[in-house]
Amino acid sequence: MIGIGAFLWGTGISGMAQNIEEEVPAVVLPELMEQQQNITVFTRLLQQTGWDKVLEQSQDDSYVPVADPPTDSPVKPCIVPQTKEIAFTVFAENDEVFAANNITDAASLTEYLKQHYVFHNSDLLYDDQYTDPRHVVNQFVSYHLLPQAVSPKQLVIHYNEIDFDLNAYLETGIPQTTVPVYDYYETLGTPRRLLKIYESSSSDGFRLNRFARYQKDEFAEKEVIDEGISVSAEQSLEAENGYVYLLDEMLVYDKSTVDNFAERIRIDLASRSPELMNLGYRRPLDDTFSSVYCQPGFQDWIQVISGNLYYLSGFRKGWCDYQGDEFLLKAPANGGEVIIKLPPVPYYGMYQVRLGTSGNSFRGTVQYYFSEGDTGWQPLGYPVCDKVQPWHANPSGYASYGWHKNSFSDPDIMLEAGNMMKAPASYIYGFGRGKPAREFSDVGRRILGNFFLESGKDYYIRIQSVHTEPSEIFLDYLELVPSEVFLHPSVVEDIW
């Protein structure tokens, strides 16, 4: 993607933050795809469903950057986005795949989906109204589209997973995959759905919707449930407003895919931000900037009611963050509030909702709320304090998240009784090949509650600071865990 300008402060200079790697064709995605000879069917499907018009967008002209940004970012230099870019990622089957299934256009795809597309929604249409979001072809096409630019270098995020050599990656530009790495993205269209992008040492590259179970004592695949669909940088195209990846198999959100999502869904909150990704600000691998001021209205997934929200890149900071980065809300005294829209769930059922936590002396006391829709807020227990004991000190008046290495009790059982869990063992605390986050008591996961959630409905978490002094609200990742995982009668949830 073309580098985007930003106002930068904190170093005594102002200028342009650039992420330019090579010249990109000055054409938008539909035009680029029309120029290709091997994706003519998918390009025609875009046109028949009307999604080609959506993919022509490249900038939100309604965005106006704040003229006088706050200066309380905890790390600098800090940048203020000057534009709000619109970009996309397209996964497109090549013509050979469609030919093998006798598909040439929307009509023939409709016939195919009558036999192969199984979904919970009984209102699906199979007529010729392809622009209707209820039509099976429209839903098929939209599941291939992401509202953010996912570059070949960030199909998955390599940074601080266990045993990963970050220094070697920075030197060579080639990541050596050690353990499974993945992320979940919300696709375009209705109903709201997730697409998983995955890589492991045994997956033979990147895969869409690969599902596996892991070893108990080693973060490695034990059983592959679905191999997934291969996707690669070699089979990709870049436009002015996004990327196209060519597929050698049919990508269908069918019943088996829905069922495979019966796993712990862990999502880095930065992956919920197309706005950051489209500017090239997600998980940078240099120190051009340390933070991004996210003014109210800049991002769609989170609503800032009060306080100043920052994205912290965390590059070489040694923080114990999932994928190394985080969001931080600087909350005023007796204030500071955000509303987070949860990712969609794949099917109706009970889910445990969790948030990653990291405590220190700058944190405060917060109250959590839950709501279907963004009204009728249900408080989740009492306010909780995140001022916890750092691993390297023992300040008076601070306690850990409830466990200690020398405790005679099982720490996991003790934590769960207080609606807490240890952090995952899949990523490390600090630089190099450090210890897993799971071994430290100042980081963990807060269990917000168990909720019956339904596919296609919108749910929200509201976080409100009730601290009497200025404080911080930490936002890193969230987990949606179906009861098949956290209440399984015989299989204990893995530590990864």
CSV table of C-alpha atoms in Angstrom, one decimal:
chain,number,residue,atom,x,y,z
A,1,MET,CA,0.0,0.0,0.0
A,2,ILE,CA,1.1,3.6,-0.6
A,3,GLY,CA,2.5,5.3,2.5
A,4,ILE,CA,0.1,7.7,4.2
A,5,GLY,CA,0.9,11.0,5.8
A,6,ALA,CA,0.5,11.7,9.5
A,7,PHE,CA,1.3,14.6,11.8
A,8,LEU,CA,4.0,13.5,14.3
A,9,TRP,CA,5.0,15.0,17.6
A,10,GLY,CA,7.2,14.1,20.5
A,11,THR,CA,10.6,14.4,18.7
A,12,GLY,CA,10.7,18.1,18.0
A,13,ILE,CA,9.8,17.6,14.3
A,14,SER,CA,6.7,17.4,12.2
A,15,GLY,CA,6.5,15.6,8.9
A,16,MET,CA,5.3,12.6,7.1
A,17,ALA,CA,5.4,9.0,8.4
A,18,GLN,CA,6.0,6.9,5.3
A,19,ASN,CA,5.6,3.2,4.8
A,20,ILE,CA,6.7,3.1,1.1
A,21,GLU,CA,8.1,-0.2,-0.1
A,22,GLU,CA,7.5,-0.1,-3.9
A,23,GLU,CA,5.4,1.7,-6.4
A,24,VAL,CA,1.8,0.4,-6.5
A,25,PRO,CA,-0.4,0.5,-9.6
A,26,ALA,CA,-2.7,3.5,-9.4
A,27,VAL,CA,-5.9,1.5,-10.0
A,28,VAL,CA,-8.5,0.3,-7.5
A,29,LEU,CA,-9.4,-3.3,-7.0
A,30,PRO,CA,-12.2,-3.8,-9.5
A,31,GLU,CA,-10.1,-2.3,-12.3
A,32,LEU,CA,-7.1,-4.3,-11.4
A,33,MET,CA,-9.2,-7.5,-11.3
A,34,GLU,CA,-10.7,-6.8,-14.7
A,35,GLN,CA,-7.2,-6.7,-16.2
A,36,GLN,CA,-6.5,-10.3,-15.1
A,37,GLN,CA,-7.2,-13.2,-17.3
A,38,ASN,CA,-7.5,-15.9,-14.7
A,39,ILE,CA,-10.1,-14.5,-12.3
A,40,THR,CA,-12.8,-13.5,-14.8
A,41,VAL,CA,-15.6,-15.5,-13.1
A,42,PHE,CA,-15.0,-14.0,-9.7
A,43,THR,CA,-14.7,-10.5,-11.2
A,44,ARG,CA,-18.1,-11.1,-12.9
A,45,LEU,CA,-19.6,-12.2,-9.6
A,46,LEU,CA,-18.5,-9.0,-8.0
A,47,GLN,CA,-20.3,-7.1,-10.7
A,48,GLN,CA,-23.4,-9.1,-10.5
A,49,THR,CA,-23.7,-8.7,-6.8
A,50,GLY,CA,-22.8,-5.1,-6.7
A,51,TRP,CA,-19.7,-5.6,-4.5
A,52,ASP,CA,-17.5,-4.1,-7.2
A,53,LYS,CA,-18.9,-0.7,-6.4
A,54,VAL,CA,-18.0,-1.1,-2.7
A,55,LEU,CA,-14.4,-2.1,-3.7
A,56,GLU,CA,-14.0,1.1,-5.7
A,57,GLN,CA,-13.8,3.2,-2.4
A,58,SER,CA,-10.4,4.4,-1.3
A,59,GLN,CA,-10.9,7.2,1.3
A,60,ASP,CA,-13.4,8.4,3.8
A,61,ASP,CA,-13.7,12.1,3.0
A,62,SER,CA,-15.9,12.8,6.0
A,63,TYR,CA,-12.9,12.3,8.4
A,64,VAL,CA,-11.4,15.5,9.7
A,65,PRO,CA,-8.3,15.1,11.9
A,66,VAL,CA,-8.3,16.9,15.2
A,67,ALA,CA,-6.6,20.3,15.0
A,68,ASP,CA,-5.2,20.3,18.5
A,69,PRO,CA,-4.4,16.7,19.5
A,70,PRO,CA,-3.8,15.8,23.2
A,71,THR,CA,-0.2,15.2,24.3
A,72,ASP,CA,-0.6,12.7,27.1
A,73,SER,CA,0.5,9.6,25.1
A,74,PRO,CA,2.6,7.5,27.4
A,75,VAL,CA,5.1,6.8,24.7
A,76,LYS,CA,6.4,9.1,21.9
A,77,PRO,CA,6.8,9.9,19.1
A,78,CYS,CA,3.0,9.9,18.6
A,79,ILE,CA,1.3,10.4,15.3
A,80,VAL,CA,-2.2,11.7,14.3
A,81,PRO,CA,-3.7,10.1,11.2
A,82,GLN,CA,-4.4,12.8,8.7
A,83,THR,CA,-6.6,10.6,6.5
A,84,LYS,CA,-9.0,7.7,7.0
A,85,GLU,CA,-8.2,5.3,4.2
A,86,ILE,CA,-10.7,2.7,2.9
A,87,ALA,CA,-9.1,-0.6,1.7
A,88,PHE,CA,-9.9,-4.2,1.2
A,89,THR,CA,-8.6,-7.7,0.9
A,90,VAL,CA,-10.1,-10.0,-1.7
A,91,PHE,CA,-9.8,-13.8,-1.8
A,92,ALA,CA,-10.7,-14.9,-5.3
A,93,GLU,CA,-11.0,-18.4,-6.7
A,94,ASN,CA,-9.2,-18.7,-10.1
A,95,ASP,CA,-11.1,-19.7,-13.2
A,96,GLU,CA,-9.9,-23.3,-13.1
A,97,VAL,CA,-11.5,-23.8,-9.7
A,98,PHE,CA,-14.9,-22.5,-11.0
A,99,ALA,CA,-14.6,-24.5,-14.2
A,100,ALA,CA,-14.0,-27.7,-12.3
A,101,ASN,CA,-17.4,-27.1,-10.5
A,102,ASN,CA,-19.2,-26.0,-13.7
A,103,ILE,CA,-19.6,-22.4,-12.5
A,104,THR,CA,-19.4,-19.5,-15.0
A,105,ASP,CA,-21.6,-16.8,-13.4
A,106,ALA,CA,-24.1,-16.1,-10.6
A,107,ALA,CA,-26.8,-18.4,-12.0
A,108,SER,CA,-24.6,-21.4,-12.1
A,109,LEU,CA,-23.1,-20.6,-8.7
A,110,THR,CA,-26.6,-20.5,-7.3
A,111,GLU,CA,-27.2,-24.0,-8.5
A,112,TYR,CA,-23.9,-25.1,-7.0
A,113,LEU,CA,-24.8,-23.5,-3.6
A,114,LYS,CA,-28.1,-25.2,-3.5
A,115,GLN,CA,-26.2,-28.4,-3.0
A,116,HIS,CA,-23.2,-27.2,-1.1
A,117,TYR,CA,-24.2,-24.1,0.9
A,118,VAL,CA,-25.8,-25.0,4.2
A,119,PHE,CA,-26.4,-22.2,6.7
A,120,HIS,CA,-28.6,-21.6,9.7
A,121,ASN,CA,-30.4,-18.7,8.0
A,122,SER,CA,-33.8,-19.9,6.6
A,123,ASP,CA,-34.3,-16.6,4.7
A,124,LEU,CA,-31.7,-17.3,2.1
A,125,LEU,CA,-32.6,-16.5,-1.5
A,126,TYR,CA,-31.9,-18.6,-4.6
A,127,ASP,CA,-33.5,-16.4,-7.3
A,128,ASP,CA,-31.8,-13.9,-9.6
A,129,GLN,CA,-31.8,-10.9,-7.1
A,130,TYR,CA,-28.0,-11.2,-6.6
A,131,THR,CA,-27.6,-7.8,-5.0
A,132,ASP,CA,-29.9,-8.7,-2.2
A,133,PRO,CA,-27.7,-9.5,0.9
A,134,ARG,CA,-29.9,-12.5,1.6
A,135,HIS,CA,-29.0,-14.2,-1.7
A,136,VAL,CA,-26.6,-17.1,-1.4
A,137,VAL,CA,-24.4,-15.7,-4.1
A,138,ASN,CA,-24.2,-12.3,-2.4
A,139,GLN,CA,-23.2,-14.0,0.9
A,140,PHE,CA,-20.7,-16.3,-0.9
A,141,VAL,CA,-19.0,-13.3,-2.5
A,142,SER,CA,-19.0,-11.1,0.6
A,143,TYR,CA,-17.3,-13.9,2.6
A,144,HIS,CA,-14.3,-13.4,0.3
A,145,LEU,CA,-14.0,-9.8,1.2
A,146,LEU,CA,-12.3,-8.1,4.2
A,147,PRO,CA,-12.7,-4.4,5.0
A,148,GLN,CA,-9.0,-4.0,5.6
A,149,ALA,CA,-5.8,-4.3,3.6
A,150,VAL,CA,-4.0,-7.5,4.8
A,151,SER,CA,-0.6,-7.4,3.1
A,152,PRO,CA,1.4,-10.5,2.3
A,153,LYS,CA,3.8,-9.7,5.1
A,154,GLN,CA,0.9,-9.6,7.6
A,155,LEU,CA,-1.3,-12.5,6.7
A,156,VAL,CA,-0.4,-13.5,10.2
A,157,ILE,CA,1.5,-11.5,12.8
A,158,HIS,CA,5.0,-12.8,13.7
A,159,TYR,CA,6.5,-10.9,16.6
A,160,ASN,CA,6.6,-12.5,20.1
A,161,GLU,CA,5.2,-16.0,19.9
A,162,ILE,CA,7.3,-18.5,21.8
A,163,ASP,CA,10.6,-19.6,20.3
A,164,PHE,CA,10.3,-17.0,17.6
A,165,ASP,CA,13.6,-15.2,16.7
A,166,LEU,CA,12.5,-11.6,16.1
A,167,ASN,CA,16.1,-10.4,15.5
A,168,ALA,CA,16.6,-12.9,12.7
A,169,TYR,CA,13.3,-11.8,11.2
A,170,LEU,CA,14.2,-8.2,11.3
A,171,GLU,CA,17.6,-8.9,9.7
A,172,THR,CA,16.3,-11.2,6.9
A,173,GLY,CA,12.7,-10.2,6.5
A,174,ILE,CA,11.8,-13.9,6.5
A,175,PRO,CA,9.9,-15.2,9.5
A,176,GLN,CA,10.8,-18.7,10.7
A,177,THR,CA,7.5,-20.1,11.9
A,178,THR,CA,7.9,-21.9,15.2
A,179,VAL,CA,4.3,-22.4,16.6
A,180,PRO,CA,0.8,-21.9,15.3
A,181,VAL,CA,0.0,-18.2,14.6
A,182,TYR,CA,-3.4,-17.0,13.5
A,183,ASP,CA,-5.9,-14.2,13.5
A,184,TYR,CA,-9.6,-13.8,12.9
A,185,TYR,CA,-11.1,-11.1,10.7
A,186,GLU,CA,-14.7,-10.1,10.2
A,187,THR,CA,-15.7,-10.3,6.6
A,188,LEU,CA,-18.0,-7.9,4.7
A,189,GLY,CA,-21.7,-8.6,4.1
A,190,THR,CA,-24.4,-10.2,6.2
A,191,PRO,CA,-24.7,-12.1,8.4
A,192,ARG,CA,-21.6,-11.1,10.3
A,193,ARG,CA,-19.0,-13.8,9.9
A,194,LEU,CA,-15.3,-14.6,10.8
A,195,LEU,CA,-12.5,-15.7,8.5
A,196,LYS,CA,-9.5,-17.3,10.1
A,197,ILE,CA,-5.9,-16.9,8.7
A,198,TYR,CA,-3.4,-19.4,10.0
A,199,GLU,CA,0.2,-20.6,9.7
A,200,SER,CA,2.2,-23.2,11.6
A,201,SER,CA,5.4,-25.1,11.0
A,202,SER,CA,3.3,-28.0,9.6
A,203,SER,CA,0.7,-26.1,7.6
A,204,ASP,CA,2.8,-25.6,4.5
A,205,GLY,CA,2.3,-21.9,4.4
A,206,PHE,CA,-0.7,-19.7,5.1
A,207,ARG,CA,-4.2,-21.2,5.3
A,208,LEU,CA,-7.7,-19.9,5.4
A,209,ASN,CA,-9.9,-21.6,7.9
A,210,ARG,CA,-7.5,-24.2,9.1
A,211,PHE,CA,-8.6,-25.8,12.3
A,212,ALA,CA,-6.5,-28.0,14.6
A,213,ARG,CA,-6.2,-29.3,18.1
A,214,TYR,CA,-2.9,-28.9,20.0
A,215,GLN,CA,-0.6,-30.9,22.1
A,216,LYS,CA,-1.0,-30.6,25.8
A,217,ASP,CA,2.7,-29.9,26.7
A,218,GLU,CA,3.9,-28.4,23.4
A,219,PHE,CA,2.3,-25.7,21.2
A,220,ALA,CA,2.1,-27.9,18.1
A,221,GLU,CA,-0.7,-29.5,16.1
A,222,LYS,CA,-1.9,-32.8,17.4
A,223,GLU,CA,-4.9,-33.3,15.1
A,224,VAL,CA,-5.8,-31.3,12.0
A,225,ILE,CA,-9.6,-31.0,11.7
A,226,ASP,CA,-9.6,-29.1,8.4
A,227,GLU,CA,-6.5,-28.5,6.3
A,228,GLY,CA,-7.8,-25.1,5.2
A,229,ILE,CA,-7.2,-23.4,1.8
A,230,SER,CA,-3.8,-22.3,0.8
A,231,VAL,CA,-3.1,-18.6,0.3
A,232,SER,CA,0.3,-17.1,-0.6
A,233,ALA,CA,2.1,-13.9,-1.4
A,234,GLU,CA,3.2,-15.5,-4.7
A,235,GLN,CA,-0.5,-15.7,-5.8
A,236,SER,CA,-1.4,-12.1,-4.9
A,237,LEU,CA,-2.0,-8.8,-6.6
A,238,GLU,CA,-1.8,-5.3,-5.1
A,239,ALA,CA,-4.0,-2.3,-6.0
A,240,GLU,CA,-4.2,1.2,-4.8
A,241,ASN,CA,-6.8,0.2,-2.2
A,242,GLY,CA,-6.0,-3.3,-1.2
A,243,TYR,CA,-4.9,-6.8,-2.2
A,244,VAL,CA,-6.2,-9.8,-4.1
A,245,TYR,CA,-5.2,-13.4,-3.2
A,246,LEU,CA,-5.9,-16.1,-5.7
A,247,LEU,CA,-7.3,-19.4,-4.4
A,248,ASP,CA,-7.0,-22.9,-5.8
A,249,GLU,CA,-10.0,-24.2,-3.8
A,250,MET,CA,-13.6,-23.1,-3.2
A,251,LEU,CA,-14.0,-21.0,-0.1
A,252,VAL,CA,-17.5,-21.7,1.2
A,253,TYR,CA,-18.9,-20.7,4.6
A,254,ASP,CA,-20.9,-24.0,5.0
A,255,LYS,CA,-22.1,-26.0,7.9
A,256,SER,CA,-18.8,-27.8,8.5
A,257,THR,CA,-17.0,-24.4,8.6
A,258,VAL,CA,-19.4,-23.1,11.1
A,259,ASP,CA,-19.0,-26.2,13.2
A,260,ASN,CA,-15.2,-25.9,13.1
A,261,PHE,CA,-15.4,-22.5,14.7
A,262,ALA,CA,-16.3,-24.3,18.0
A,263,GLU,CA,-12.9,-23.3,19.3
A,264,ARG,CA,-11.4,-20.6,21.5
A,265,ILE,CA,-11.5,-17.5,19.3
A,266,ARG,CA,-8.7,-15.1,20.4
A,267,ILE,CA,-8.6,-11.8,18.5
A,268,ASP,CA,-6.0,-9.1,18.9
A,269,LEU,CA,-8.0,-5.9,19.1
A,270,ALA,CA,-5.7,-4.2,16.6
A,271,SER,CA,-7.0,-6.7,14.1
A,272,ARG,CA,-10.4,-5.3,14.7
A,273,SER,CA,-9.2,-1.9,13.3
A,274,PRO,CA,-9.3,-1.7,9.5
A,275,GLU,CA,-8.5,2.0,10.0
A,276,LEU,CA,-5.0,1.3,11.5
A,277,MET,CA,-4.3,-1.5,9.0
A,278,ASN,CA,-5.3,0.5,6.0
A,279,LEU,CA,-2.8,3.2,7.0
A,280,GLY,CA,0.0,0.6,7.5
A,281,TYR,CA,0.1,1.3,11.3
A,282,ARG,CA,-0.7,-2.2,12.6
A,283,ARG,CA,2.3,-4.0,14.2
A,284,PRO,CA,5.1,-1.9,12.6
A,285,LEU,CA,8.6,-3.4,12.7
A,286,ASP,CA,10.5,-0.2,13.3
A,287,ASP,CA,10.4,2.8,15.6
A,288,THR,CA,9.1,5.5,13.2
A,289,PHE,CA,6.4,6.1,15.8
A,290,SER,CA,5.5,4.6,19.1
A,291,SER,CA,1.9,5.5,19.4
A,292,VAL,CA,-1.1,6.6,17.3
A,293,TYR,CA,-3.8,9.0,18.7
A,294,CYS,CA,-7.2,7.5,17.8
A,295,GLN,CA,-9.6,10.4,18.0
A,296,PRO,CA,-13.3,9.7,18.6
A,297,GLY,CA,-15.0,8.5,15.4
A,298,PHE,CA,-11.7,7.3,13.8
A,299,GLN,CA,-12.5,3.6,14.4
A,300,ASP,CA,-15.8,1.8,14.0
A,301,TRP,CA,-15.2,-1.1,16.4
A,302,ILE,CA,-14.7,1.1,19.4
A,303,GLN,CA,-16.5,4.2,20.6
A,304,VAL,CA,-14.6,6.6,22.8
A,305,ILE,CA,-17.0,8.3,25.2
A,306,SER,CA,-14.4,10.1,27.3
A,307,GLY,CA,-10.6,9.9,27.6
A,308,ASN,CA,-7.8,9.8,25.0
A,309,LEU,CA,-7.3,6.5,23.2
A,310,TYR,CA,-3.9,5.5,21.8
A,311,TYR,CA,-2.6,2.6,19.8
A,312,LEU,CA,0.8,1.6,21.2
A,313,SER,CA,3.0,-0.3,18.7
A,314,GLY,CA,5.2,-1.7,21.4
A,315,PHE,CA,8.1,-2.3,19.1
A,316,ARG,CA,11.1,-3.5,21.2
A,317,LYS,CA,9.4,-2.3,24.4
A,318,GLY,CA,9.5,-5.7,26.0
A,319,TRP,CA,5.8,-5.5,27.0
A,320,CYS,CA,3.8,-8.6,27.7
A,321,ASP,CA,1.2,-7.9,25.0
A,322,TYR,CA,-0.3,-10.4,22.6
A,323,GLN,CA,1.4,-9.8,19.3
A,324,GLY,CA,3.4,-7.0,21.0
A,325,ASP,CA,1.0,-4.1,20.7
A,326,GLU,CA,-2.0,-2.7,22.7
A,327,PHE,CA,-4.5,0.1,23.0
A,328,LEU,CA,-4.5,2.4,26.0
A,329,LEU,CA,-7.1,4.8,27.2
A,330,LYS,CA,-5.8,7.7,29.2
A,331,ALA,CA,-8.7,8.3,31.6
A,332,PRO,CA,-9.3,11.5,33.6
A,333,ALA,CA,-10.3,11.3,37.2
A,334,ASN,CA,-13.8,9.9,37.7
A,335,GLY,CA,-14.0,9.4,33.9
A,336,GLY,CA,-12.8,7.5,30.9
A,337,GLU,CA,-15.1,5.2,29.0
A,338,VAL,CA,-15.2,3.1,25.9
A,339,ILE,CA,-17.7,0.8,24.2
A,340,ILE,CA,-16.4,-2.2,22.3
A,341,LYS,CA,-18.4,-4.0,19.6
A,342,LEU,CA,-17.7,-7.7,20.0
A,343,PRO,CA,-16.8,-9.8,16.9
A,344,PRO,CA,-19.6,-12.1,15.6
A,345,VAL,CA,-20.1,-15.6,16.9
A,346,PRO,CA,-20.5,-18.4,14.5
A,347,TYR,CA,-23.7,-20.0,16.0
A,348,TYR,CA,-26.1,-19.7,18.8
A,349,GLY,CA,-24.8,-21.0,22.2
A,350,MET,CA,-23.1,-20.1,25.4
A,351,TYR,CA,-19.8,-18.2,25.2
A,352,GLN,CA,-17.4,-17.1,27.8
A,353,VAL,CA,-16.1,-13.5,27.1
A,354,ARG,CA,-12.6,-12.7,28.3
A,355,LEU,CA,-10.3,-9.7,28.0
A,356,GLY,CA,-6.5,-9.7,28.3
A,357,THR,CA,-5.2,-7.8,31.3
A,358,SER,CA,-1.9,-6.3,32.3
A,359,GLY,CA,-1.7,-4.5,35.6
A,360,ASN,CA,0.7,-1.9,36.9
A,361,SER,CA,0.6,1.2,39.2
A,362,PHE,CA,-0.8,3.4,36.4
A,363,ARG,CA,-4.0,1.4,36.0
A,364,GLY,CA,-7.2,2.2,37.9
A,365,THR,CA,-10.6,0.8,38.9
A,366,VAL,CA,-13.1,-0.1,36.2
A,367,GLN,CA,-16.7,-1.2,35.9
A,368,TYR,CA,-17.6,-3.6,33.0
A,369,TYR,CA,-21.0,-3.8,31.3
A,370,PHE,CA,-22.6,-6.0,28.7
A,371,SER,CA,-25.4,-5.3,26.3
A,372,GLU,CA,-27.2,-6.8,23.2
A,373,GLY,CA,-27.3,-3.7,21.1
A,374,ASP,CA,-25.7,-0.6,22.5
A,375,THR,CA,-28.4,0.2,25.1
A,376,GLY,CA,-29.8,-1.6,28.2
A,377,TRP,CA,-26.4,-2.1,29.9
A,378,GLN,CA,-26.0,-4.9,32.4
A,379,PRO,CA,-23.3,-4.4,35.0
A,380,LEU,CA,-20.9,-7.3,35.3
A,381,GLY,CA,-20.2,-7.7,39.0
A,382,TYR,CA,-18.5,-5.0,41.0
A,383,PRO,CA,-15.8,-2.6,39.9
A,384,VAL,CA,-12.4,-4.2,39.8
A,385,CYS,CA,-8.9,-2.7,40.3
A,386,ASP,CA,-6.1,-3.4,37.9
A,387,LYS,CA,-3.4,-1.8,40.0
A,388,VAL,CA,-1.4,-5.0,40.5
A,389,GLN,CA,2.0,-6.0,41.7
A,390,PRO,CA,4.6,-5.9,38.9
A,391,TRP,CA,6.7,-9.1,38.6
A,392,HIS,CA,9.9,-7.2,39.4
A,393,ALA,CA,8.7,-5.3,42.5
A,394,ASN,CA,6.6,-5.5,45.6
A,395,PRO,CA,5.1,-2.0,46.2
A,396,SER,CA,3.0,-1.6,49.3
A,397,GLY,CA,-0.7,-1.9,48.8
A,398,TYR,CA,-0.6,-3.8,45.6
A,399,ALA,CA,-1.5,-7.5,45.0
A,400,SER,CA,-1.0,-9.9,42.1
A,401,TYR,CA,-3.9,-11.2,40.0
A,402,GLY,CA,-4.5,-13.9,42.6
A,403,TRP,CA,-1.7,-16.4,42.2
A,404,HIS,CA,1.8,-17.0,43.4
A,405,LYS,CA,4.3,-19.6,42.4
A,406,ASN,CA,4.6,-20.8,46.0
A,407,SER,CA,0.9,-21.2,46.6
A,408,PHE,CA,-0.2,-24.6,47.8
A,409,SER,CA,-3.4,-24.3,45.9
A,410,ASP,CA,-3.9,-24.9,42.2
A,411,PRO,CA,-3.4,-21.4,40.7
A,412,ASP,CA,-5.7,-22.0,37.8
A,413,ILE,CA,-8.6,-23.1,40.0
A,414,MET,CA,-7.9,-20.2,42.4
A,415,LEU,CA,-7.9,-17.7,39.6
A,416,GLU,CA,-11.1,-19.0,38.0
A,417,ALA,CA,-12.9,-18.6,41.3
A,418,GLY,CA,-12.1,-14.9,41.0
A,419,ASN,CA,-13.1,-14.7,37.3
A,420,MET,CA,-9.5,-14.6,36.3
A,421,MET,CA,-7.2,-16.8,34.2
A,422,LYS,CA,-3.4,-16.9,33.6
A,423,ALA,CA,-2.2,-15.4,30.4
A,424,PRO,CA,-1.8,-17.8,27.4
A,425,ALA,CA,1.5,-19.7,27.1
A,426,SER,CA,1.7,-19.0,23.4
A,427,TYR,CA,3.6,-15.8,23.6
A,428,ILE,CA,6.5,-14.4,25.6
A,429,TYR,CA,7.2,-11.6,28.1
A,430,GLY,CA,10.1,-9.5,27.0
A,431,PHE,CA,12.6,-9.8,24.2
A,432,GLY,CA,14.2,-12.8,22.5
A,433,ARG,CA,13.2,-16.2,23.6
A,434,GLY,CA,11.9,-15.2,27.0
A,435,LYS,CA,9.5,-17.0,29.3
A,436,PRO,CA,5.8,-17.5,28.4
A,437,ALA,CA,3.4,-14.8,29.5
A,438,ARG,CA,1.6,-17.5,31.5
A,439,GLU,CA,4.4,-17.5,34.1
A,440,PHE,CA,3.9,-13.9,35.2
A,441,SER,CA,1.3,-12.8,37.7
A,442,ASP,CA,0.9,-9.2,36.5
A,443,VAL,CA,-0.7,-10.3,33.3
A,444,GLY,CA,-3.8,-12.5,32.8
A,445,ARG,CA,-7.3,-12.8,31.4
A,446,ARG,CA,-10.4,-11.4,33.0
A,447,ILE,CA,-13.5,-13.5,32.6
A,448,LEU,CA,-16.3,-11.0,32.0
A,449,GLY,CA,-19.0,-13.7,32.1
A,450,ASN,CA,-20.9,-16.4,30.3
A,451,PHE,CA,-23.5,-15.3,27.8
A,452,PHE,CA,-25.9,-16.9,25.4
A,453,LEU,CA,-25.0,-15.2,22.1
A,454,GLU,CA,-26.6,-15.6,18.7
A,455,SER,CA,-25.2,-15.4,15.2
A,456,GLY,CA,-26.2,-12.3,13.4
A,457,LYS,CA,-26.8,-10.1,16.5
A,458,ASP,CA,-24.6,-7.3,17.8
A,459,TYR,CA,-23.2,-7.4,21.3
A,460,TYR,CA,-21.2,-4.8,23.2
A,461,ILE,CA,-18.8,-4.4,26.2
A,462,ARG,CA,-18.7,-1.1,27.9
A,463,ILE,CA,-15.7,-0.3,30.1
A,464,GLN,CA,-15.9,2.7,32.5
A,465,SER,CA,-13.2,4.0,34.8
A,466,VAL,CA,-14.5,4.8,38.3
A,467,HIS,CA,-11.1,5.7,39.6
A,468,THR,CA,-10.8,8.9,41.6
A,469,GLU,CA,-7.5,9.8,40.0
A,470,PRO,CA,-6.3,9.9,36.4
A,471,SER,CA,-5.6,6.3,35.3
A,472,GLU,CA,-5.3,4.0,32.3
A,473,ILE,CA,-7.5,1.4,30.7
A,474,PHE,CA,-5.5,-1.4,29.0
A,475,LEU,CA,-6.9,-3.1,25.9
A,476,ASP,CA,-5.0,-5.9,24.2
A,477,TYR,CA,-7.1,-8.9,23.0
A,478,LEU,CA,-10.4,-10.6,23.7
A,479,GLU,CA,-11.6,-14.2,23.6
A,480,LEU,CA,-14.9,-15.7,22.7
A,481,VAL,CA,-14.9,-19.2,24.0
A,482,PRO,CA,-17.8,-21.6,23.3
A,483,SER,CA,-19.1,-23.9,26.0
A,484,GLU,CA,-17.8,-26.8,24.0
A,485,VAL,CA,-14.4,-25.6,25.0
A,486,PHE,CA,-14.6,-24.2,28.5
A,487,LEU,CA,-17.2,-26.6,29.7
A,488,HIS,CA,-16.1,-29.7,27.9
A,489,PRO,CA,-16.9,-32.8,30.1
A,490,SER,CA,-13.6,-34.6,29.4
A,491,VAL,CA,-11.1,-32.3,27.5
A,492,VAL,CA,-9.5,-29.5,29.5
A,493,GLU,CA,-8.9,-26.3,27.6
A,494,ASP,CA,-5.3,-26.0,26.5
A,495,ILE,CA,-3.0,-23.4,27.9
A,496,TRP,CA,-2.0,-21.9,24.6
